[in-house]
């Protein structure tokens, strides 16, 4: 009941396939481990996890993968979420056949329309929610979004809702079109939205509405779209509702005693351009799957 296999060994157990250069299995304990070029596959739930070392406990339906880990969760043929961290733990619910995945330390993920970093993350397949903890930041197109905790709600394998809990911030760099280079140029100015909690609602992976609740603040640079800005508009209020059309701001509603001011660009002081707590961390953004591996 104890076995060890070398060179391209694999073990199939309860819908999971574990592979590696070396594989050890104890039938009585229900314990197996794989070493070097490890690959853990759950075809039913469309998840592949690779790394240097993996272990599986059949009695607790728990798997661990460590060392150069990379998890692939594919939604559609051309849309896959790639995620890396120091350690990945997978627990399978034998009743629902759904996985709970835990990612510990130095978490980074890349998807075509969404990228992110944090210290730890939980993915509950039962309710299709990604929970990000400890300095989480996500990027969607040119937008950077962060809060103390971030919840990503998926629906039919698409982003349905983003929830930012406490100290929430959305930053979008201002850009203009440069005719000489025939391209957009990013400036050192940023449109900003800040509040206690922020919720973003999506449709077909495009943002359609953002609601800020509690201590709402915003900075928007004004002027013709695609041209250098002429002024800065700052508004403070309790709540903010922003509606989008084709991922562009279409309408803003400031709720409960809004107060604001419009400052011409030539009168603007540098300390007025950013809300308290502003941090721009674009250097942390994963831009491809290869960024996660290295």
Short mmCIF file of C-alpha atoms in Angstrom, two decimals:
data_model
loop_
_atom_site.label_atom_id
_atom_site.label_comp_id
_atom_site.label_asym_id
_atom_site.label_seq_id
_atom_site.Cartn_x
_atom_site.Cartn_y
_atom_site.Cartn_z
CA UNK A 1 0.00 0.00 0.00
CA UNK A 2 3.03 2.30 -0.17
CA UNK A 3 4.46 3.17 -3.55
CA UNK A 4 6.96 5.50 -5.15
CA UNK A 5 7.19 6.23 -8.86
CA UNK A 6 9.89 8.07 -10.78
CA UNK A 7 9.96 9.87 -14.14
CA UNK A 8 6.68 11.30 -15.47
CA UNK A 9 4.56 9.72 -12.75
CA UNK A 10 0.92 10.57 -12.15
CA UNK A 11 -1.91 9.70 -9.79
CA UNK A 12 -5.67 10.09 -10.42
CA UNK A 13 -7.76 10.52 -7.29
CA UNK A 14 -11.36 11.69 -6.98
CA UNK A 15 -11.38 13.78 -10.13
CA UNK A 16 -7.93 15.24 -9.52
CA UNK A 17 -4.82 14.29 -11.47
CA UNK A 18 -1.45 14.96 -9.82
CA UNK A 19 1.74 14.69 -11.89
CA UNK A 20 5.47 15.07 -11.20
CA UNK A 21 8.94 13.69 -11.84
CA UNK A 22 8.68 11.78 -8.56
CA UNK A 23 5.49 10.64 -6.87
CA UNK A 24 4.94 9.03 -3.44
CA UNK A 25 1.60 7.51 -2.36
CA UNK A 26 0.43 5.89 0.87
CA UNK A 27 -2.96 4.22 0.34
CA UNK A 28 -3.65 3.69 4.06
CA UNK A 29 -3.09 7.35 4.90
CA UNK A 30 -4.68 8.54 1.66
CA UNK A 31 -1.68 10.77 1.16
CA UNK A 32 0.28 11.49 -2.00
CA UNK A 33 3.02 13.94 -2.93
CA UNK A 34 4.76 14.92 -6.15
CA UNK A 35 8.18 16.52 -6.60
CA UNK A 36 9.54 18.57 -9.53
CA UNK A 37 7.52 19.72 -12.56
CA UNK A 38 4.32 19.25 -10.59
CA UNK A 39 0.92 19.63 -12.22
CA UNK A 40 -2.44 19.36 -10.46
CA UNK A 41 -5.46 19.20 -12.80
CA UNK A 42 -9.17 19.48 -12.02
CA UNK A 43 -10.80 19.18 -15.43
CA UNK A 44 -14.37 19.38 -14.13
CA UNK A 45 -13.76 22.82 -12.59
CA UNK A 46 -11.37 24.00 -15.34
CA UNK A 47 -8.37 24.56 -13.06
CA UNK A 48 -4.69 23.63 -13.52
CA UNK A 49 -2.07 24.36 -10.85
CA UNK A 50 1.67 23.89 -11.47
CA UNK A 51 4.68 24.19 -9.16
CA UNK A 52 7.75 22.47 -7.71
CA UNK A 53 6.08 20.44 -4.96
CA UNK A 54 2.51 19.23 -4.38
CA UNK A 55 0.75 17.10 -1.80
CA UNK A 56 -2.77 15.73 -1.57
CA UNK A 57 -4.69 14.35 1.41
CA UNK A 58 -7.64 12.26 0.21
CA UNK A 59 -9.26 12.14 3.66
CA UNK A 60 -9.53 15.93 3.93
CA UNK A 61 -9.71 16.52 0.14
CA UNK A 62 -6.93 19.10 0.53
CA UNK A 63 -4.08 19.79 -1.86
CA UNK A 64 -1.04 22.05 -1.49
CA UNK A 65 1.26 23.36 -4.21
CA UNK A 66 4.43 25.39 -3.51
CA UNK A 67 7.47 26.68 -5.40
CA UNK A 68 7.06 28.68 -8.63
CA UNK A 69 3.32 28.16 -8.45
CA UNK A 70 0.99 29.13 -11.28
CA UNK A 71 -2.77 28.53 -11.35
CA UNK A 72 -4.76 28.60 -14.59
CA UNK A 73 -8.52 29.05 -14.39
CA UNK A 74 -10.01 29.12 -17.86
CA UNK A 75 -13.38 30.77 -18.48
CA UNK A 76 -13.58 30.58 -22.25
CA UNK A 77 -11.20 29.25 -24.88
CA UNK A 78 -9.42 32.60 -25.28
CA UNK A 79 -9.95 33.97 -21.74
CA UNK A 80 -7.90 32.51 -18.90
CA UNK A 81 -7.06 33.82 -15.43
CA UNK A 82 -3.39 33.19 -14.53
CA UNK A 83 -2.43 33.52 -10.87
CA UNK A 84 0.79 33.01 -8.89
CA UNK A 85 1.65 33.07 -5.18
CA UNK A 86 4.09 31.46 -2.75
CA UNK A 87 1.64 28.72 -1.75
CA UNK A 88 -1.68 27.49 -3.14
CA UNK A 89 -4.13 25.36 -1.15
CA UNK A 90 -7.14 23.68 -2.76
CA UNK A 91 -10.00 22.16 -0.75
CA UNK A 92 -12.69 20.24 -2.61
CA UNK A 93 -16.22 19.98 -1.22
CA UNK A 94 -17.27 16.37 -1.85
CA UNK A 95 -20.96 17.29 -1.68
CA UNK A 96 -21.00 20.20 -4.14
CA UNK A 97 -17.87 19.12 -6.08
CA UNK A 98 -16.73 22.77 -5.87
CA UNK A 99 -13.28 24.02 -4.91
CA UNK A 100 -12.17 26.58 -2.36
CA UNK A 101 -8.73 27.93 -3.29
CA UNK A 102 -6.43 29.82 -0.93
CA UNK A 103 -3.43 31.80 -2.20
CA UNK A 104 -0.82 32.88 0.35
CA UNK A 105 1.72 35.71 0.02
CA UNK A 106 2.91 37.67 -3.02
CA UNK A 107 -0.28 37.06 -4.98
CA UNK A 108 -0.32 38.33 -8.57
CA UNK A 109 -2.86 37.60 -11.28
CA UNK A 110 -3.37 38.41 -14.94
CA UNK A 111 -6.51 38.27 -17.08
CA UNK A 112 -6.98 40.08 -20.38
CA UNK A 113 -9.36 42.62 -18.87
CA UNK A 114 -8.23 42.58 -15.23
CA UNK A 115 -4.91 42.43 -13.35
CA UNK A 116 -4.13 42.54 -9.65
CA UNK A 117 -1.76 42.10 -6.71
CA UNK A 118 -2.26 41.49 -2.99
CA UNK A 119 -0.78 39.51 -0.09
CA UNK A 120 -3.45 36.80 0.07
CA UNK A 121 -6.56 35.75 -1.82
CA UNK A 122 -9.48 33.32 -1.48
CA UNK A 123 -11.53 31.99 -4.40
CA UNK A 124 -14.82 30.32 -3.47
CA UNK A 125 -16.12 28.47 -6.50
CA UNK A 126 -19.46 27.88 -4.78
CA UNK A 127 -20.39 31.56 -5.06
CA UNK A 128 -17.87 32.64 -7.73
CA UNK A 129 -16.21 35.28 -5.52
CA UNK A 130 -12.54 36.30 -5.43
CA UNK A 131 -11.58 37.91 -2.10
CA UNK A 132 -8.35 39.94 -1.95
CA UNK A 133 -6.68 40.91 1.35
CA UNK A 134 -3.74 42.99 2.61
CA UNK A 135 -2.92 45.93 0.31
CA UNK A 136 -4.94 44.69 -2.68
CA UNK A 137 -4.78 46.62 -5.96
CA UNK A 138 -6.45 45.84 -9.29
CA UNK A 139 -6.19 47.42 -12.73
CA UNK A 140 -8.78 47.50 -15.50
CA UNK A 141 -7.60 49.20 -18.69
CA UNK A 142 -5.93 52.41 -17.41
CA UNK A 143 -7.82 52.47 -14.09
CA UNK A 144 -6.17 51.57 -10.78
CA UNK A 145 -8.52 50.57 -7.93
CA UNK A 146 -7.75 49.69 -4.32
CA UNK A 147 -9.21 49.36 -0.83
CA UNK A 148 -8.50 47.50 2.42
CA UNK A 149 -10.38 44.48 0.97
CA UNK A 150 -11.54 43.80 -2.59
CA UNK A 151 -14.32 41.39 -3.61
CA UNK A 152 -14.65 40.35 -7.27
CA UNK A 153 -18.04 38.80 -8.06
CA UNK A 154 -18.15 36.64 -11.19
CA UNK A 155 -21.32 35.67 -13.05
CA UNK A 156 -21.29 33.26 -15.98
CA UNK A 157 -17.49 33.57 -16.03
CA UNK A 158 -17.63 37.37 -16.41
CA UNK A 159 -17.00 40.17 -13.93
CA UNK A 160 -20.36 41.19 -12.49
CA UNK A 161 -19.40 43.41 -9.54
CA UNK A 162 -16.33 44.85 -7.81
CA UNK A 163 -16.59 45.82 -4.14
CA UNK A 164 -13.94 47.87 -2.34
CA UNK A 165 -14.21 47.92 1.44
CA UNK A 166 -12.75 50.83 3.47
CA UNK A 167 -10.26 53.43 2.20
CA UNK A 168 -11.43 52.88 -1.36
CA UNK A 169 -9.74 54.68 -4.25
CA UNK A 170 -10.11 54.75 -8.05
CA UNK A 171 -7.42 56.50 -10.11
CA UNK A 172 -7.43 57.12 -13.87
CA UNK A 173 -4.47 58.94 -15.48
CA UNK A 174 -5.39 61.88 -17.71
CA UNK A 175 -4.27 61.59 -21.33
CA UNK A 176 -4.46 63.71 -24.48
CA UNK A 177 -3.95 63.00 -28.18
CA UNK A 178 -0.65 64.14 -29.63
CA UNK A 179 -0.98 64.84 -33.35
CA UNK A 180 2.76 64.77 -33.99
CA UNK A 181 3.11 61.18 -32.77
CA UNK A 182 -0.48 60.22 -33.68
CA UNK A 183 -0.95 58.62 -30.25
CA UNK A 184 -2.27 59.30 -26.77
CA UNK A 185 0.13 60.75 -24.20
CA UNK A 186 -0.38 60.18 -20.47
CA UNK A 187 0.16 63.20 -18.22
CA UNK A 188 1.10 63.40 -14.53
CA UNK A 189 -2.51 64.39 -13.73
CA UNK A 190 -5.09 61.90 -12.46
CA UNK A 191 -8.88 61.77 -12.21
CA UNK A 192 -9.69 60.38 -8.76
CA UNK A 193 -12.63 58.99 -6.80
CA UNK A 194 -12.37 58.27 -3.08
CA UNK A 195 -14.77 57.04 -0.40
CA UNK A 196 -15.29 54.63 2.46
CA UNK A 197 -16.79 51.93 0.21
CA UNK A 198 -16.98 51.78 -3.59
CA UNK A 199 -19.00 49.32 -5.69
CA UNK A 200 -18.59 48.97 -9.44
CA UNK A 201 -21.21 47.21 -11.60
CA UNK A 202 -20.27 45.61 -14.92
CA UNK A 203 -22.04 44.43 -18.04
CA UNK A 204 -20.25 42.23 -20.60
CA UNK A 205 -16.96 43.00 -18.79
CA UNK A 206 -17.48 46.78 -19.26
CA UNK A 207 -18.12 49.04 -16.28
CA UNK A 208 -21.57 50.67 -16.34
CA UNK A 209 -22.00 52.21 -12.87
CA UNK A 210 -19.94 53.12 -9.80
CA UNK A 211 -21.48 53.94 -6.40
CA UNK A 212 -19.43 55.58 -3.62
CA UNK A 213 -20.89 55.44 -0.09
CA UNK A 214 -19.47 57.47 2.76
CA UNK A 215 -16.99 60.38 2.68
CA UNK A 216 -17.17 60.74 -1.08
CA UNK A 217 -14.48 62.88 -2.76
CA UNK A 218 -13.60 63.34 -6.41
CA UNK A 219 -11.16 65.16 -8.64
CA UNK A 220 -11.81 65.46 -12.38
CA UNK A 221 -9.77 67.44 -14.86
CA UNK A 222 -12.00 69.36 -17.26
CA UNK A 223 -11.67 70.16 -20.94
CA UNK A 224 -12.31 68.63 -24.33
CA UNK A 225 -11.82 64.88 -24.56
CA UNK A 226 -8.42 63.91 -25.93
CA UNK A 227 -6.98 67.42 -25.48
CA UNK A 228 -4.90 68.98 -22.71
CA UNK A 229 -7.09 69.93 -19.74
CA UNK A 230 -8.16 73.47 -18.87
CA UNK A 231 -9.12 73.09 -15.22
CA UNK A 232 -9.69 70.82 -12.22
CA UNK A 233 -13.04 70.21 -10.55
CA UNK A 234 -13.02 68.95 -6.94
CA UNK A 235 -16.22 67.90 -5.13
CA UNK A 236 -16.72 66.64 -1.57
CA UNK A 237 -20.00 65.03 -0.47
CA UNK A 238 -21.42 61.95 1.26
CA UNK A 239 -22.18 59.69 -1.70
CA UNK A 240 -21.40 59.68 -5.43
CA UNK A 241 -23.05 57.82 -8.32
CA UNK A 242 -21.26 57.64 -11.68
CA UNK A 243 -22.79 56.21 -14.85
CA UNK A 244 -20.68 55.07 -17.80
CA UNK A 245 -21.32 54.75 -21.51
CA UNK A 246 -18.88 52.51 -23.38
CA UNK A 247 -16.48 52.65 -20.38
CA UNK A 248 -16.46 56.48 -20.41
CA UNK A 249 -17.99 58.70 -17.72
CA UNK A 250 -21.46 59.77 -18.93
CA UNK A 251 -23.11 61.24 -15.82
CA UNK A 252 -22.05 62.04 -12.22
CA UNK A 253 -24.46 62.56 -9.34
CA UNK A 254 -23.15 64.06 -6.08
CA UNK A 255 -25.47 63.21 -3.16
CA UNK A 256 -25.97 64.84 0.28
CA UNK A 257 -24.59 68.38 0.69
CA UNK A 258 -22.00 68.45 -2.08
CA UNK A 259 -19.45 71.25 -2.06
CA UNK A 260 -17.00 71.85 -4.86
CA UNK A 261 -14.75 74.24 -6.69
CA UNK A 262 -13.39 74.57 -10.22
CA UNK A 263 -9.77 75.71 -10.46
CA UNK A 264 -8.29 76.96 -13.75
CA UNK A 265 -5.25 74.90 -14.71
CA UNK A 266 -2.88 77.90 -14.52
CA UNK A 267 -3.94 78.56 -10.89
CA UNK A 268 -3.65 74.95 -9.77
CA UNK A 269 -1.08 74.12 -7.08
CA UNK A 270 0.60 70.72 -7.10
CA UNK A 271 -0.64 69.84 -3.60
CA UNK A 272 -4.23 70.36 -4.79
CA UNK A 273 -4.01 67.80 -7.59
CA UNK A 274 -4.24 64.69 -5.42
CA UNK A 275 -6.64 63.48 -2.74
CA UNK A 276 -5.25 62.35 0.60
CA UNK A 277 -4.10 58.74 0.44
CA UNK A 278 -3.27 58.87 -3.29
CA UNK A 279 -0.75 56.20 -4.35
CA UNK A 280 0.00 55.30 -7.97
CA UNK A 281 1.49 51.78 -8.18
CA UNK A 282 1.55 51.07 -11.90
CA UNK A 283 5.00 49.47 -11.58
CA UNK A 284 3.37 46.54 -9.71
CA UNK A 285 0.86 45.78 -12.49
CA UNK A 286 1.35 42.39 -14.22
CA UNK A 287 1.16 42.98 -17.97
CA UNK A 288 1.30 39.36 -19.11
CA UNK A 289 1.42 35.75 -17.96
CA UNK A 290 5.23 35.87 -18.17
CA UNK A 291 5.26 38.69 -15.59
CA UNK A 292 3.74 36.27 -13.07
CA UNK A 293 6.33 33.58 -13.70
CA UNK A 294 9.34 35.84 -13.25
#
